[in-house]
Coordinates of C-alpha atoms and ligand atoms in Angstrom, one line a residue:
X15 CA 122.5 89.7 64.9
X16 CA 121.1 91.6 61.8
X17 CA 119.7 88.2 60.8
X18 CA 117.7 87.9 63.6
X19 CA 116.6 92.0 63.0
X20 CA 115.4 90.7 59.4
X21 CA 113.8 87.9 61.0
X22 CA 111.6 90.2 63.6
X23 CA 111.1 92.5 60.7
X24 CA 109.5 90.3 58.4
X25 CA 107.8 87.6 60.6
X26 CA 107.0 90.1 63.7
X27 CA 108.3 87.4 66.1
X28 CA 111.0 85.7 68.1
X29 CA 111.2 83.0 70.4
X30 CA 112.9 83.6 73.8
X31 CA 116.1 82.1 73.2
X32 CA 116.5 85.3 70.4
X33 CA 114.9 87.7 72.1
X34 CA 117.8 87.2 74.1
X35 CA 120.6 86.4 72.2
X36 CA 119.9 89.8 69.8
X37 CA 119.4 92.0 73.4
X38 CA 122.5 90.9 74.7
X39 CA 124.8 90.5 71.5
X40 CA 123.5 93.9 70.3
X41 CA 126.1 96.4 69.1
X42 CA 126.2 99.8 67.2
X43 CA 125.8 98.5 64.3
X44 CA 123.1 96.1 65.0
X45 CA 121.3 99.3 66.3
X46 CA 121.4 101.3 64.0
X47 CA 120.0 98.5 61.2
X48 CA 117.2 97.8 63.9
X49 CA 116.2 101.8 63.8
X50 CA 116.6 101.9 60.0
X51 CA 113.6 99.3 59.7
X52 CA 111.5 100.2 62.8
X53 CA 111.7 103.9 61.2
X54 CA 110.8 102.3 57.7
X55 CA 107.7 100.3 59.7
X56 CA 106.4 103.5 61.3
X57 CA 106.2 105.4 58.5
X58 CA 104.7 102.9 56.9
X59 CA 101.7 103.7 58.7
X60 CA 102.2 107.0 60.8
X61 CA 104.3 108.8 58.3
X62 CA 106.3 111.6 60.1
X63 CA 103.3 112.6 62.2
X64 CA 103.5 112.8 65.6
X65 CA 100.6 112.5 68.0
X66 CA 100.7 114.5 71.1
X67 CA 98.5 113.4 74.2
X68 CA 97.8 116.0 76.9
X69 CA 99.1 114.6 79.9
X70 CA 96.8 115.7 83.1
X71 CA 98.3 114.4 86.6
X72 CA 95.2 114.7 88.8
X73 CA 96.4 113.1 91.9
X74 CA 99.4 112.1 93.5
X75 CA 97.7 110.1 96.5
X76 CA 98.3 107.0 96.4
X77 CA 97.3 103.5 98.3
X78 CA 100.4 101.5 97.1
X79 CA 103.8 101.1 97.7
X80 CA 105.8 100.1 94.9
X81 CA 109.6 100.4 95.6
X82 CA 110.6 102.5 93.0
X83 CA 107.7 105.1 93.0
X84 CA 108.3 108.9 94.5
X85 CA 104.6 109.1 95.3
X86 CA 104.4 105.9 97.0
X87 CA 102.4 106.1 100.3
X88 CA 105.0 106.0 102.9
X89 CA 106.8 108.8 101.1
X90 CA 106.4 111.0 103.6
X91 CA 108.3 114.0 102.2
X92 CA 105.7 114.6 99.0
X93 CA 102.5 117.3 99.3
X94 CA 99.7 115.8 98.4
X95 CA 97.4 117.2 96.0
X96 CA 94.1 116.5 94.1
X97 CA 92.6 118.5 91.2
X98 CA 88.7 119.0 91.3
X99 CA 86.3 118.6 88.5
X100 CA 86.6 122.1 88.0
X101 CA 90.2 121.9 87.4
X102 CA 90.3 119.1 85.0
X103 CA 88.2 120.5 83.3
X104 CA 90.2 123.8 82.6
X105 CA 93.4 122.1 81.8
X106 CA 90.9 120.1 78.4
X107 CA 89.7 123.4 77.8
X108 CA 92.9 125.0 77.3
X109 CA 94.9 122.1 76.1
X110 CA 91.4 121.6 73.5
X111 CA 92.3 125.6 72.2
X112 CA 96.4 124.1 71.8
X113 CA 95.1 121.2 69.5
X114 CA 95.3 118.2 71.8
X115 CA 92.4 115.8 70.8
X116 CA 93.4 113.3 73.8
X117 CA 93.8 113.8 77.0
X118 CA 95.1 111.4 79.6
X119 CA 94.1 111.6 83.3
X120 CA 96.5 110.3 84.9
X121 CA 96.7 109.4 88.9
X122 CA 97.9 107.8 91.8
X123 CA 95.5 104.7 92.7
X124 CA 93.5 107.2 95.2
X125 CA 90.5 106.1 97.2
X126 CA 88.7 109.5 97.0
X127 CA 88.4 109.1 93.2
X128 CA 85.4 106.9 93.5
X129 CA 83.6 105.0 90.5
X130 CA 81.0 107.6 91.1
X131 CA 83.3 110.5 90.8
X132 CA 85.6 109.2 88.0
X133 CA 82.2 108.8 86.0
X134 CA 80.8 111.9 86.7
X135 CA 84.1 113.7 85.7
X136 CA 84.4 111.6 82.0
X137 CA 80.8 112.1 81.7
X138 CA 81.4 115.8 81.4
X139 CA 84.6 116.0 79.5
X140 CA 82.8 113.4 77.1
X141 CA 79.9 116.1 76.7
X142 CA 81.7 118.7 76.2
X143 CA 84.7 117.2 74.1
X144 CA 83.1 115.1 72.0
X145 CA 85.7 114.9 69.2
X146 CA 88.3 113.7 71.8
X147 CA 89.8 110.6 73.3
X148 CA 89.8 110.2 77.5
X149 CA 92.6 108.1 78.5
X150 CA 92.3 106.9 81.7
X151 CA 95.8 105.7 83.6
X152 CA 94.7 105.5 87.2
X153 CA 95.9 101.5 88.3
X154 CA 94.3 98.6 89.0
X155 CA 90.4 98.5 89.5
X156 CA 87.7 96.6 89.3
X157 CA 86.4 94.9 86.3
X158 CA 82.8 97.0 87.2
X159 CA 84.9 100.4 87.8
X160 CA 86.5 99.7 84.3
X161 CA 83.1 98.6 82.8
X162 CA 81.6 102.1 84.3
X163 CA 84.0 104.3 82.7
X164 CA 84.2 103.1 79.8
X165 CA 80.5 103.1 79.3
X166 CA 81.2 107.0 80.7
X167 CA 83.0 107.8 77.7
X168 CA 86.5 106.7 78.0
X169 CA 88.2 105.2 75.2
X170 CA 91.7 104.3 75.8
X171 CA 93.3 102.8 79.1
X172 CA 97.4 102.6 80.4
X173 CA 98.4 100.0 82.6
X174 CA 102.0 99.1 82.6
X175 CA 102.6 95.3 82.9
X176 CA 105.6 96.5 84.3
X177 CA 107.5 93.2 84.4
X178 CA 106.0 90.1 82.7
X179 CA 107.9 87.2 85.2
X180 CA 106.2 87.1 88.6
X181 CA 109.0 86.9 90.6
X182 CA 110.9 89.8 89.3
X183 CA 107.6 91.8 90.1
X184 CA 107.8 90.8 93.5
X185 CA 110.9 92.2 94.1
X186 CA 109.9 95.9 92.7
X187 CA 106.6 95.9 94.6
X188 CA 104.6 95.0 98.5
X189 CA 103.3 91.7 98.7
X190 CA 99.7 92.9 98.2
X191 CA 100.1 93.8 94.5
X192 CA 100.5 91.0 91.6
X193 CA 101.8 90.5 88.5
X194 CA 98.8 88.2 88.3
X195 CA 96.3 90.6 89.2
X196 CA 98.0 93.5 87.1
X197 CA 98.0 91.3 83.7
X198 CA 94.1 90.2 84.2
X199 CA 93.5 94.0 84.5
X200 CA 94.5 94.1 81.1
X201 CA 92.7 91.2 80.0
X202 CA 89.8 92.9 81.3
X203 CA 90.1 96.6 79.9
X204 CA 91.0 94.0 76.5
X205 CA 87.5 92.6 76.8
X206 CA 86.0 95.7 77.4
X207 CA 86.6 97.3 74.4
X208 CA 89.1 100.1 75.8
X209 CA 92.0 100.5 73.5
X210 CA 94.9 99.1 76.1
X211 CA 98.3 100.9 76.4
X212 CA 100.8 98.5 78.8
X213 CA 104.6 99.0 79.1
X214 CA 108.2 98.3 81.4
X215 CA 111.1 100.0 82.8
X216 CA 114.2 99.5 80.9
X217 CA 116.5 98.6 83.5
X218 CA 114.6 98.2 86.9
X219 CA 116.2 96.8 89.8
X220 CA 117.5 93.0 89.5
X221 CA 116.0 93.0 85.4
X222 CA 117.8 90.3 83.4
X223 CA 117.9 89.6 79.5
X224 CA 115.4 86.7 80.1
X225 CA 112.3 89.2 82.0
X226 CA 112.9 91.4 79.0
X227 CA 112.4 88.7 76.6
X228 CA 109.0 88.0 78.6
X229 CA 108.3 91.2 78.5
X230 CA 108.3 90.7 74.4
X231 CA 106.3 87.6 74.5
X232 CA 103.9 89.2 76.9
X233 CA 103.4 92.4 74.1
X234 CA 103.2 89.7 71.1
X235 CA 100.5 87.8 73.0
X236 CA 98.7 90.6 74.4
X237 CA 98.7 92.9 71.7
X238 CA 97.9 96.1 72.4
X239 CA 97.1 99.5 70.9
X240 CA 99.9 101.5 73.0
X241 CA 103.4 100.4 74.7
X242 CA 105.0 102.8 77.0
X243 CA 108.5 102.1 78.0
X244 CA 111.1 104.1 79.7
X245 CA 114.1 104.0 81.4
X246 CA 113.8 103.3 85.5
X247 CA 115.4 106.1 87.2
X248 CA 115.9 106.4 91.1
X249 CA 113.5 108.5 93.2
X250 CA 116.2 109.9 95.9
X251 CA 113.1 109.4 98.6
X252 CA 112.3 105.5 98.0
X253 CA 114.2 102.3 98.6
X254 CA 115.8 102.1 95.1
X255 CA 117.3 105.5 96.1
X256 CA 121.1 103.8 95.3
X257 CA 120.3 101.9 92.1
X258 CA 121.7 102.6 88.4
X259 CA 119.7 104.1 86.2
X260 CA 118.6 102.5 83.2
X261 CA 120.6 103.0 80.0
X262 CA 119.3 105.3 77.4
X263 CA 120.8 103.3 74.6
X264 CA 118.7 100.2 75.9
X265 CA 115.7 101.9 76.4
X266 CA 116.4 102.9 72.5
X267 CA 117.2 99.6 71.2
X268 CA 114.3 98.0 72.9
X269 CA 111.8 101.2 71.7
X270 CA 112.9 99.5 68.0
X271 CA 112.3 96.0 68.4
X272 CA 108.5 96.6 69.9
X273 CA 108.1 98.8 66.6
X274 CA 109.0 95.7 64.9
X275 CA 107.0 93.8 66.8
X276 CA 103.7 95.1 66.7
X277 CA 104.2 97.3 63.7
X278 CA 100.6 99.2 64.3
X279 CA 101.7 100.0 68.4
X280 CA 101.3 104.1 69.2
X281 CA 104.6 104.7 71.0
X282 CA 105.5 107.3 73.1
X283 CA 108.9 109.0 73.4
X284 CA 108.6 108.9 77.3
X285 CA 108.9 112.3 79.8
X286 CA 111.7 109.6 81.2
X287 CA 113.6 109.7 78.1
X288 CA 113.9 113.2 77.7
X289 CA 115.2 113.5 81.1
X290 CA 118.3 110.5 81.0
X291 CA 119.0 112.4 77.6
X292 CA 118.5 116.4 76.8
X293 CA 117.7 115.0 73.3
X294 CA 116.0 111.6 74.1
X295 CA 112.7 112.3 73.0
X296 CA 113.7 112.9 69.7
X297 CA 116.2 109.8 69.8
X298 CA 113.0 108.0 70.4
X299 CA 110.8 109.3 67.6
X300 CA 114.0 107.9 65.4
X301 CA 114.3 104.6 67.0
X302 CA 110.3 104.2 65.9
X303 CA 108.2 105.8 68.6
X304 CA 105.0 108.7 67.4
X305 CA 103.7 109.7 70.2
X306 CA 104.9 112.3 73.1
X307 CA 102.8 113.6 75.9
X308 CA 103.3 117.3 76.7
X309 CA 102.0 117.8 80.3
X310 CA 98.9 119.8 80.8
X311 CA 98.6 120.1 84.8
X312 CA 98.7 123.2 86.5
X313 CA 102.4 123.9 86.8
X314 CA 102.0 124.9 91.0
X315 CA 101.1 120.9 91.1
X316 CA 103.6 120.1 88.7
X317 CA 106.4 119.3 91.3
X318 CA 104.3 117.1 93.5
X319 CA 104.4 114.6 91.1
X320 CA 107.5 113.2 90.7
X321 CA 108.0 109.7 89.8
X322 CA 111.4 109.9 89.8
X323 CA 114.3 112.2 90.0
X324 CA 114.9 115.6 87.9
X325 CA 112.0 115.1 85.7
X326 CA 112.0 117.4 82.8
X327 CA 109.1 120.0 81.5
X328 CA 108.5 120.9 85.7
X329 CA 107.7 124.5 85.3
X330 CA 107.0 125.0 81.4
X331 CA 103.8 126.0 80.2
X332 CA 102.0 123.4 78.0
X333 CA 101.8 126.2 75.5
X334 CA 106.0 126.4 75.6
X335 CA 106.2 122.6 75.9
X336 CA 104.0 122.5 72.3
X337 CA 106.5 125.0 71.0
X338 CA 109.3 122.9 71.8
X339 CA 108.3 120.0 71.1
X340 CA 107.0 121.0 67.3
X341 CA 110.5 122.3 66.6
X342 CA 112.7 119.5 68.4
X343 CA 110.6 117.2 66.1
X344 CA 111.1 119.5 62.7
X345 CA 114.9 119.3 63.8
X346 CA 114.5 115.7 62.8
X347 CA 112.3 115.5 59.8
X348 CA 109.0 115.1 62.0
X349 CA 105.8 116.4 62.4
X350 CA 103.2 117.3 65.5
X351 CA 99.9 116.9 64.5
X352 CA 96.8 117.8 66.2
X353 CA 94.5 114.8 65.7
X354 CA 92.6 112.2 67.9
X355 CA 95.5 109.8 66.5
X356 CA 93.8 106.4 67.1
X357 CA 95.9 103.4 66.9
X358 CA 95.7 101.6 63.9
X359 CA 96.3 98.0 65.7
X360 CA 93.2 96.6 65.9
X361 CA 92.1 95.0 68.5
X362 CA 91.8 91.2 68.0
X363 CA 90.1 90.9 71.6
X364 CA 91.1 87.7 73.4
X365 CA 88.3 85.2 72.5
X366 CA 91.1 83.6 70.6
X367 CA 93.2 82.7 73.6
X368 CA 92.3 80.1 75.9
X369 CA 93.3 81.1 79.5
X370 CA 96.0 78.8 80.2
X371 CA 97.6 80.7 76.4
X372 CA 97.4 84.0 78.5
X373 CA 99.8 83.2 81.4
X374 CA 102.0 80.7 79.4
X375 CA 104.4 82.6 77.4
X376 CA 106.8 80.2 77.7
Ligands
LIG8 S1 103.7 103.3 90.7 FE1 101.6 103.9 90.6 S2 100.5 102.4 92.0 FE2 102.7 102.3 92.5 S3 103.0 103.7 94.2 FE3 103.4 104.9 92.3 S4 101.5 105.8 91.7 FE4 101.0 104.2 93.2

């Protein structure tokens, strides 16, 4: 399967049928050659920074119900909270004096977090932070709600794809959400201007070989600035309660081949990582991810916001969590750096793809 590594390395694509064959022929060995390059491709262009994101979870309300979700509405078992204006704005100020240059708001898709509200919120971290990047990762809105914060201030947007192949998506989430829907949101934010961070589970309920593939032809097609992936892990209080974890060693492996893939991609060594493996965030910075997102939320809220089960970094400060992290990534040869850490993938927007190219991956 190294052939097929070289291939990926030096033309940045595959067609299904490899995707496949190297994802489920992979071995040790294959691995490790695959984390050799995707570490030489990083560096490349990141060196051995690492960019840390302040991570603020701002509401765990939520209108949905996707199946494998701890906050999902009919969870009846999780206290609800939302942070004020007030409160955001305390956690940039004191995640601003710790060095982060980004901060992500990060939410629940909550109806009381109207366009209105959302803009008057980045308006004001936008004045006062005005050498930082807002991230917005709040679900599926509008094109106009988009259009309005970004015109507020905010630069960079998350929305994972979650599963490219529609029908797999139907199985992990209610009828009223789409896979359709969920991808145009990303054409939008594309056509906006927003630098667009998308993403999967590594090993979600009923995933085969083939919806990962997708998922890789979905990356190369969309391309964008960020790719979050991490392993699905059962919330005890949702209907995936009884399903296996995904692997670790996957999530690794497939970490590597979207370094390969879009060589330029900021890639986060997920919270979910760190919490299938004590030492999984720093697996990931050596399988080719540079990013990590310490968690700046008030630590009483902290524990309301559980995706999943045992998530790590529940009662540590962000100051501790910076500590940490610097060290666990000097342990391995890295660096964190405190800088607004754009993406250097440009955006290509998507004038060049018909519609029709968009859906098709196949
Ligand atoms: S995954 Fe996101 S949209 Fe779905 S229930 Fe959880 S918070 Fe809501």
């Amino acid at each position: 399967m190294k052939y097929l590594i070289d291939k990926l390395t030096s033309n940045g694509s595959l067609s299904k049928e490899e995707w496949c064959m190297l994802i489920d022929r992979r071995t040790s060995d294959t691995a490790e050659h695959l984390f050799e390059n995707a570490r030489k491709k990083r560096e490349q262009y990141y060196g051995k920074d690492v960019y840390i994101r302040g991570l603020m979870e701002f509401t765990n309300y939520c209108r949905n119900d996707c199946l494998y979700c701890g906050i999902r509405k009919s969870n009846a078992n999780v206290t609800r909270y939302r942070l004020t204006k007030e409160q955001i704005l305390a956690c940039c100020e004191a995640g601003y004096s710790l060095g982060f240059r980004t901060f992500v708001l990060q939410g629940g898709e909550d109806g009381y977090f109207t366009d209105d509200r959302m803009t008057e919120i980045i308006s004001e971290i936008r004045r006062k932070f005005t050498d930082c990047a807002i991230t917005l990762s709040m679900g599926e809105r509008s094109r106009e709600s988009y259009q309005r914060f970004f015109d507020a201030g905010a630069n960079r947007y998350l929305l994972r794809h979650e599963t490219y192949n529609y029908e797999h998506y139907s199985r992990l989430h209610p009828e009223n959400l789409s896979a359709k829907n969920r991808q145009q949101c990303l054409w939008d934010l594309k056509e906006i201007g927003y630098q667009v961070g998308t993403g999967f589970m590594v090993g979600s309920p009923y995933q085969t070989t083939e919806n990962l593939a997708e998922d890789m032809l979905f990356l190369q097609k969309l391309n964008p600035q960020m790719v979050g992936i991490g392993p699905f892990i059962p919330h005890h209080d949702t209907p995936f309660c009884d399903f296996h974890a995904g692997t670790l060693e996957l999530t690794l492996f497939m970490l590597g081949l979207i370094r390969l893939l879009i060589p330029k991609v900021l890639l986060p060594a997920t919270t979910a990582l760190g919490t299938i493996a004590p030492n999984g965030r720093e697996l990931g910075i050596l399988a080719g991810a540079n990013v990590v997102m310490p968690n700046l939320s008030p630590i009483d809220v902290r524990k309301n916001y559980t995706l999943y089960d045992n998530k790590i970094c529940m009662g540590t400060e962000a100051a501790e969590c910076i500590e940490d992290l610097t060290k666990r990534m000097e342990s391995i040869g890295y660096k964190i750096v405190t800088v607004r850490g754009d993406s250097l993938n440009e955006s290509l927007g998507t004038g060049h793809l018909s519609k029709r190219d968009r859906v098709n991956i196949n």
